[in-house]
Coordinates of C-alpha atoms and ligand atoms in Angstrom, one line a residue:
X1 CA 0.0 0.0 0.0
X2 CA 2.8 2.4 -0.9
X3 CA 0.3 4.6 -2.7
X4 CA -2.3 5.0 0.1
X5 CA -3.3 8.7 -0.1
X6 CA -2.1 11.4 2.3
X7 CA -4.5 12.2 5.1
X8 CA -6.7 15.1 4.1
X9 CA -9.7 15.6 6.3
X10 CA -11.6 18.9 5.9
X11 CA -11.4 21.7 8.4
X12 CA -15.0 21.7 9.8
X13 CA -16.8 23.7 12.4
X14 CA -18.2 21.1 14.8
X15 CA -21.7 22.0 16.0
X16 CA -23.0 18.6 16.8
X17 CA -23.1 17.0 20.2
X18 CA -19.4 16.2 20.1
X19 CA -16.6 16.2 19.2
X20 CA -16.3 19.9 19.5
X21 CA -13.8 22.3 18.0
X22 CA -10.3 22.0 19.3
X23 CA -8.2 25.0 20.5
X24 CA -4.9 25.3 18.7
X25 CA -3.1 25.2 22.0
X26 CA -4.5 21.7 22.5
X27 CA -3.3 20.6 19.1
X28 CA 0.2 22.0 19.9
X29 CA 0.3 20.1 23.2
X30 CA -0.1 16.9 21.2
X31 CA 3.2 17.3 19.5
X32 CA 5.1 17.4 22.7
X33 CA 7.6 14.5 23.0
X34 CA 6.2 11.1 24.0
X35 CA 8.0 10.0 27.2
X36 CA 7.6 6.7 29.1
X37 CA 4.4 6.2 31.1
X38 CA 6.5 6.0 34.3
X39 CA 8.8 9.0 33.4
X40 CA 8.9 11.7 36.1
X41 CA 8.0 14.3 33.6
X42 CA 4.8 12.4 32.8
X43 CA 4.1 11.8 36.5
X44 CA 4.2 15.5 37.0
X45 CA 1.6 16.0 34.2
X46 CA -0.6 13.2 35.8
X47 CA -0.6 15.1 39.1
X48 CA -1.6 18.4 37.4
X49 CA -4.3 16.7 35.4
X50 CA -5.8 15.2 38.6
X51 CA -5.7 18.7 40.3
X52 CA -7.3 20.4 37.3
X53 CA -10.0 17.7 37.1
X54 CA -10.9 18.2 40.7
X55 CA -11.4 21.9 40.1
X56 CA -13.6 21.2 37.1
X57 CA -15.7 18.5 38.9
X58 CA -15.7 20.8 42.0
X59 CA -14.6 18.0 44.3
X60 CA -12.0 17.2 46.8
X61 CA -12.1 13.5 45.8
X62 CA -8.6 12.1 45.8
X63 CA -9.5 9.5 43.3
X64 CA -10.1 11.7 40.3
X65 CA -8.3 10.9 37.0
X66 CA -8.9 10.1 33.3
X67 CA -9.9 6.5 32.4
X68 CA -8.3 5.3 29.1
X69 CA -11.1 5.3 26.5
X70 CA -13.9 7.6 25.5
X71 CA -16.9 8.6 27.7
X72 CA -18.4 5.1 27.3
X73 CA -15.3 3.7 29.0
X74 CA -16.0 6.1 31.9
X75 CA -19.6 4.7 32.1
X76 CA -18.3 1.1 32.1
X77 CA -15.7 1.8 34.7
X78 CA -18.2 3.4 37.0
X79 CA -20.7 0.6 36.8
X80 CA -18.2 -2.3 36.6
X81 CA -16.6 -1.2 39.8
X82 CA -19.7 -0.5 41.9
X83 CA -21.9 -3.4 40.7
X84 CA -21.5 -7.0 42.0
X85 CA -23.6 -9.9 40.8
X86 CA -27.2 -9.5 42.0
X87 CA -26.9 -5.9 43.2
X88 CA -29.9 -3.7 42.6
X89 CA -29.5 -0.5 40.5
X90 CA -32.1 2.2 39.8
X91 CA -31.4 3.8 36.5
X92 CA -33.2 6.8 34.9
X93 CA -34.0 6.2 31.3
X94 CA -35.3 9.1 29.2
X95 CA -33.0 8.8 26.2
X96 CA -30.2 6.8 24.6
X97 CA -27.6 7.3 27.3
X98 CA -29.7 6.2 30.3
X99 CA -30.7 3.2 28.2
X100 CA -27.0 2.3 27.6
X101 CA -26.2 2.6 31.3
X102 CA -29.0 0.2 32.1
X103 CA -27.8 -2.3 29.5
X104 CA -24.2 -2.0 30.9
X105 CA -25.4 -2.5 34.5
X106 CA -27.3 -5.6 33.4
X107 CA -24.3 -7.0 31.7
X108 CA -22.3 -6.5 34.9
X109 CA -24.9 -8.6 36.7
X110 CA -27.1 -6.0 38.3
X111 CA -30.8 -6.3 38.8
X112 CA -31.9 -3.1 37.1
X113 CA -35.0 -1.1 37.9
X114 CA -35.5 1.3 35.0
X115 CA -37.2 4.5 35.8
X116 CA -38.5 5.8 32.6
X117 CA -39.7 9.2 31.4
X118 CA -40.8 10.1 27.8
X119 CA -38.0 11.4 25.7
X120 CA -37.8 15.1 26.2
X121 CA -38.9 15.0 29.8
X122 CA -36.7 14.9 32.9
X123 CA -36.5 11.9 35.3
X124 CA -39.0 12.8 38.1
X125 CA -37.6 12.4 41.6
X126 CA -41.0 11.0 42.7
X127 CA -40.5 8.1 40.2
X128 CA -37.0 7.4 41.6
X129 CA -38.5 7.4 45.1
X130 CA -41.2 4.9 44.0
X131 CA -38.5 2.6 42.4
X132 CA -36.3 2.9 45.5
X133 CA -39.2 1.8 47.7
X134 CA -39.5 -1.4 45.6
X135 CA -35.8 -2.3 46.2
X136 CA -34.3 -4.1 49.2
X137 CA -30.7 -2.8 49.3
X138 CA -30.2 -0.6 46.3
X139 CA -26.5 -0.3 45.5
X140 CA -26.7 2.7 43.1
X141 CA -28.9 5.2 41.4
X142 CA -27.7 6.4 38.0
X143 CA -28.9 9.4 36.1
X144 CA -27.7 11.3 33.1
X145 CA -27.0 15.0 33.8
X146 CA -27.2 16.1 30.2
X147 CA -29.2 13.7 28.0
X148 CA -27.5 14.2 24.6
X149 CA -30.3 12.5 22.6
X150 CA -33.0 15.0 23.8
X151 CA -31.2 18.1 25.2
X152 CA -32.6 17.6 28.7
X153 CA -30.8 19.2 31.6
X154 CA -31.6 16.8 34.5
X155 CA -31.8 18.3 38.1
X156 CA -29.6 16.2 40.4
X157 CA -29.9 17.3 44.0
X158 CA -33.3 15.9 44.9
X159 CA -32.5 12.5 43.4
X160 CA -29.1 12.5 45.2
X161 CA -31.0 13.0 48.5
X162 CA -33.4 10.1 47.8
X163 CA -30.5 7.8 46.8
X164 CA -28.6 8.4 50.0
X165 CA -31.7 8.1 52.1
X166 CA -32.0 4.6 50.8
X167 CA -28.4 3.8 51.3
X168 CA -27.6 3.9 47.6
X169 CA -24.7 5.6 45.8
X170 CA -25.4 8.2 43.2
X171 CA -23.7 7.8 39.8
X172 CA -23.9 10.8 37.4
X173 CA -23.2 10.8 33.7
X174 CA -21.6 14.2 33.0
X175 CA -20.3 13.4 29.5
X176 CA -22.1 16.3 27.9
X177 CA -22.3 18.6 30.9
X178 CA -18.7 18.9 32.2
X179 CA -17.1 22.1 31.0
X180 CA -20.4 23.6 29.8
X181 CA -22.7 23.8 32.8
X182 CA -22.0 23.6 36.6
X183 CA -21.1 20.1 37.8
X184 CA -20.8 20.2 41.6
X185 CA -19.8 16.7 42.7
X186 CA -19.3 17.4 46.4
X187 CA -22.2 19.8 46.9
X188 CA -24.6 17.4 45.2
X189 CA -23.1 14.4 47.0
X190 CA -22.4 12.5 43.8
X191 CA -20.4 9.2 44.5
X192 CA -19.1 8.5 41.0
X193 CA -19.2 10.8 37.9
X194 CA -17.7 10.2 34.5
X195 CA -17.2 12.4 31.5
X196 CA -15.2 12.6 28.2
X197 CA -12.6 14.9 26.7
X198 CA -14.3 15.7 23.3
X199 CA -17.4 17.6 24.3
X200 CA -17.2 20.4 27.0
X201 CA -13.4 20.2 27.4
X202 CA -12.7 20.5 23.6
X203 CA -9.8 18.0 23.4
X204 CA -9.9 15.1 20.9
X205 CA -11.9 11.9 22.0
X206 CA -9.9 9.3 24.0
X207 CA -10.1 9.8 27.7
X208 CA -12.9 9.7 30.3
X209 CA -12.4 11.9 33.4
X210 CA -13.9 10.1 36.4
X211 CA -14.2 10.8 40.1
X212 CA -15.0 8.5 43.1
X213 CA -16.1 9.6 46.5
X214 CA -14.7 8.0 49.6
X215 CA -18.0 6.0 50.0
X216 CA -17.6 4.7 46.5
X217 CA -14.0 3.7 47.2
X218 CA -15.0 2.0 50.5
X219 CA -17.7 0.0 48.6
X220 CA -15.2 -1.0 46.0
X221 CA -12.7 -2.1 48.7
X222 CA -15.5 -4.2 50.4
X223 CA -16.3 -6.1 47.2
X224 CA -16.6 -9.8 47.6
X225 CA -16.1 -10.5 43.9
X226 CA -13.4 -9.2 41.7
X227 CA -14.4 -6.4 39.3
X228 CA -15.8 -8.1 36.1
X229 CA -13.7 -5.8 34.0
X230 CA -9.9 -6.3 34.1
X231 CA -9.1 -3.2 32.2
X232 CA -11.3 -0.9 34.2
X233 CA -10.6 -2.4 37.7
X234 CA -10.1 0.7 39.8
X235 CA -8.4 -1.2 42.6
X236 CA -5.5 -1.8 40.1
X237 CA -5.7 1.5 38.2
X238 CA -5.6 3.6 41.3
X239 CA -2.1 2.2 42.0
X240 CA -0.9 3.7 38.8
X241 CA -2.7 7.1 39.1
X242 CA -1.9 7.2 42.8
X243 CA 1.5 7.5 44.5
X244 CA 2.6 3.9 43.8
X245 CA 2.9 4.3 40.0
X246 CA 2.5 0.6 39.5
X247 CA 2.2 -0.3 35.8
X248 CA -1.3 -1.5 34.9
X249 CA -1.6 -0.4 31.2
X250 CA 0.2 2.2 29.2
X251 CA -1.4 5.6 29.8
X252 CA -2.3 7.3 26.5
X253 CA 0.5 9.8 26.8
X254 CA -0.4 12.2 24.0
X255 CA -4.1 12.2 24.9
X256 CA -3.1 13.1 28.5
X257 CA -1.2 16.1 27.2
X258 CA -4.3 17.2 25.2
X259 CA -6.5 16.9 28.2
X260 CA -4.0 18.8 30.3
X261 CA -4.0 21.7 27.9
X262 CA -7.7 21.6 27.4
X263 CA -8.2 21.8 31.2
X264 CA -5.7 24.6 31.5
X265 CA -7.8 26.6 29.0
X266 CA -11.0 25.8 30.9
X267 CA -9.6 27.0 34.2
X268 CA -7.8 30.1 32.7
X269 CA -11.2 31.2 31.4
X270 CA -12.7 30.4 34.8
X271 CA -15.8 28.3 35.4
X272 CA -18.3 31.2 35.9
X273 CA -17.2 32.9 32.7
X274 CA -17.3 29.6 30.8
X275 CA -20.7 28.7 32.0
X276 CA -22.0 32.2 31.2
X277 CA -20.5 31.9 27.6
X278 CA -22.4 28.7 27.1
X279 CA -25.6 30.2 28.5
X280 CA -25.4 33.2 26.2
X281 CA -24.5 31.4 23.0
X282 CA -27.0 28.8 23.8
X283 CA -29.7 31.4 24.3
X284 CA -28.8 33.1 21.1
X285 CA -28.9 29.9 19.0
X286 CA -32.2 28.8 20.5
X287 CA -33.7 32.2 19.8
X288 CA -32.5 32.0 16.2
X289 CA -33.8 28.4 15.8
X290 CA -37.2 29.5 17.2
X291 CA -37.3 32.3 14.7
X292 CA -36.9 29.7 12.0
X293 CA -39.9 27.9 13.4
X294 CA -37.9 25.0 14.8
X295 CA -39.3 23.8 18.1
X296 CA -37.2 22.3 20.9
X297 CA -38.1 18.8 22.1
X298 CA -36.9 19.2 25.7
X299 CA -39.4 20.4 28.2
X300 CA -39.4 24.1 29.1
X301 CA -37.2 25.0 32.0
X302 CA -34.9 22.0 31.5
X303 CA -33.2 22.7 28.3
X304 CA -29.4 22.5 28.0
X305 CA -27.8 25.7 26.8
X306 CA -25.0 23.8 25.1
X307 CA -27.2 21.5 23.0
X308 CA -30.4 22.5 21.2
X309 CA -32.5 19.5 20.0
X310 CA -35.2 20.8 17.7
X311 CA -37.8 19.1 15.5
X312 CA -37.0 19.1 11.8
X313 CA -39.5 21.0 9.6
X314 CA -42.2 18.7 8.1
X315 CA -41.9 17.6 4.5
X316 CA -38.1 18.1 4.0
X317 CA -35.3 15.7 3.8
X318 CA -33.5 16.5 7.1
X319 CA -30.4 14.4 6.1
X320 CA -30.0 16.5 2.9
X321 CA -30.0 19.7 5.0
X322 CA -27.2 18.3 7.2
X323 CA -25.3 17.2 4.1
X324 CA -25.5 20.7 2.6
X325 CA -24.4 22.3 5.9
X326 CA -21.4 20.0 5.9
X327 CA -20.4 20.1 2.2
X328 CA -21.2 23.7 1.4
X329 CA -20.5 25.4 4.7
X330 CA -18.2 23.0 6.5
X331 CA -20.6 23.0 9.4
X332 CA -21.5 19.8 11.2
X333 CA -24.7 19.2 13.1
X334 CA -26.2 15.9 14.1
X335 CA -29.5 14.0 13.4
X336 CA -31.6 12.2 15.9
X337 CA -30.9 8.8 17.7
X338 CA -33.2 5.9 18.1
X339 CA -36.9 7.0 17.9
X340 CA -35.7 10.5 17.1
X341 CA -33.9 9.4 13.9
X342 CA -35.1 11.6 11.1
X343 CA -37.2 13.7 13.5
X344 CA -34.7 16.1 15.1
X345 CA -31.5 18.0 14.7
X346 CA -29.0 18.2 17.5
X347 CA -27.1 21.4 17.4
X348 CA -24.3 21.8 19.9
X349 CA -22.3 24.7 21.1
X350 CA -19.9 22.9 23.4
X351 CA -16.5 24.2 24.6
X352 CA -14.6 25.9 21.8
X353 CA -17.6 25.6 19.5
X354 CA -19.6 27.9 21.8
X355 CA -18.7 31.2 19.9
X356 CA -20.8 33.9 18.5
X357 CA -19.3 33.6 15.0
X358 CA -20.4 29.9 14.9
X359 CA -23.9 30.7 16.1
X360 CA -24.2 33.3 13.3
X361 CA -22.7 31.0 10.7
X362 CA -25.0 28.2 11.6
X363 CA -28.2 30.3 11.7
X364 CA -27.4 32.0 8.4
X365 CA -26.6 28.8 6.6
X366 CA -29.5 26.8 8.0
X367 CA -31.9 29.6 7.0
X368 CA -30.6 29.6 3.4
X369 CA -30.8 25.9 3.1
X370 CA -34.2 25.3 4.4
X371 CA -35.6 28.3 2.5
X372 CA -34.1 26.8 -0.7
X373 CA -36.0 23.6 0.1
X374 CA -39.3 25.4 0.3
X375 CA -39.7 26.0 4.0
X376 CA -41.3 29.4 4.6
X377 CA -39.0 31.5 6.7
X378 CA -38.6 35.2 7.2
X379 CA -35.2 35.9 5.8
X380 CA -32.9 37.5 8.4
X381 CA -35.2 36.7 11.3
X382 CA -32.9 34.1 12.8
X383 CA -29.9 36.3 13.0
X384 CA -32.0 39.2 14.2
X385 CA -33.3 37.0 17.1
X386 CA -29.8 36.0 18.0
X387 CA -28.6 39.6 17.9
X388 CA -31.3 40.6 20.3
X389 CA -30.0 38.0 22.8
X390 CA -26.5 39.5 22.6
X391 CA -27.7 43.1 22.7
Ligands
LIG1 C1 -21.4 11.1 24.2 C2 -22.0 10.5 25.4 C3 -21.6 9.3 26.0 C4 -20.6 8.4 25.3 O1 -19.4 9.0 25.2 P1 -18.3 8.5 24.1 O2 -17.2 9.4 24.3 O3 -19.0 8.6 22.8 O4 -18.0 7.1 24.4 C5 -22.2 8.9 27.2 N1 -23.1 9.6 27.8 C6 -23.6 10.8 27.2 C7 -24.6 11.5 27.9 C8 -23.0 11.2 26.0 O5 -23.5 12.4 25.5

């Protein structure tokens, strides 16, 4: 294969639910020399990454580090370490990602109580309470903070209180929330939270930040069975990310550099400013989409600022719109998952993608394309609506 072509992917603006645009500083960090995974220089980066992640997760949890693998690896690590054969788990399912967590917990041997809400609605604390009452000794409650299939922003604190009242640990999927909206692990008493690098942190995909409370660590230490996953067994991995530095598997060195630089950028900006930027650009894009007649699917009052999920206009080929956005404007948005396939667009302004110029570009392009396909729109209304938010 001497004539395999040179790599030549296009330079896109990423306005889907992830990956998001990457800051040039993060790209530059990735050309730093690869050292050994036990090198003192790498150990220093590991310590910094742990500190920075604690700041972003707003936790004092000692065991806070990136799992090797994407966000799904974080999910699997969280569940595999907490669940033993026969444990009861209460899992909120109101979209794809709660459904995946329930599937994962079942594979690990849990007896799963699914607490369902229609897609586009939050998980109701009252329904979690009802499910918990049906359990004997629930081991964990898991909910998704930002449900990426619907754009729902799930409230956490009431469900955390209920979980702990019943002696269960709370696991929180923060894959699409971390770095975009507040994630307050200690204040909310979250026992395990996992995330990813390629959404709110704006580094390439490849690592899954995770944090474990002391209660979660105690429960893991008290396990009667070995963790069903060898690769994600925290009792071994913590000896590498802790002071012992015992080899378990080779840390993805370059990805760790990328995460480090991504986190430095997040904390240089400061969490309040970063959350405000996401709020403002999210409000602007939502106003613009509303002016185009595109309705959000998430219930009012619980819509994520960093991810607008809107119904596609009737009678047009939604995939053709996305294709035009991509090929003519270099703008990526996403379609729907599962039952929402063909029904919605998912438009993300995560991390570096949350910029006014991208909001304007997307609204302008989308307006042109749907107008050319016969959707009746008031030309200029979307950008005017967004401008009003910024004014
Ligand atoms: C993206 C996502 C995941 C999976 O993350 P990957 O990095 O794709 O493995 C899990 N949960 C939620 C809520 C997500 O949005």
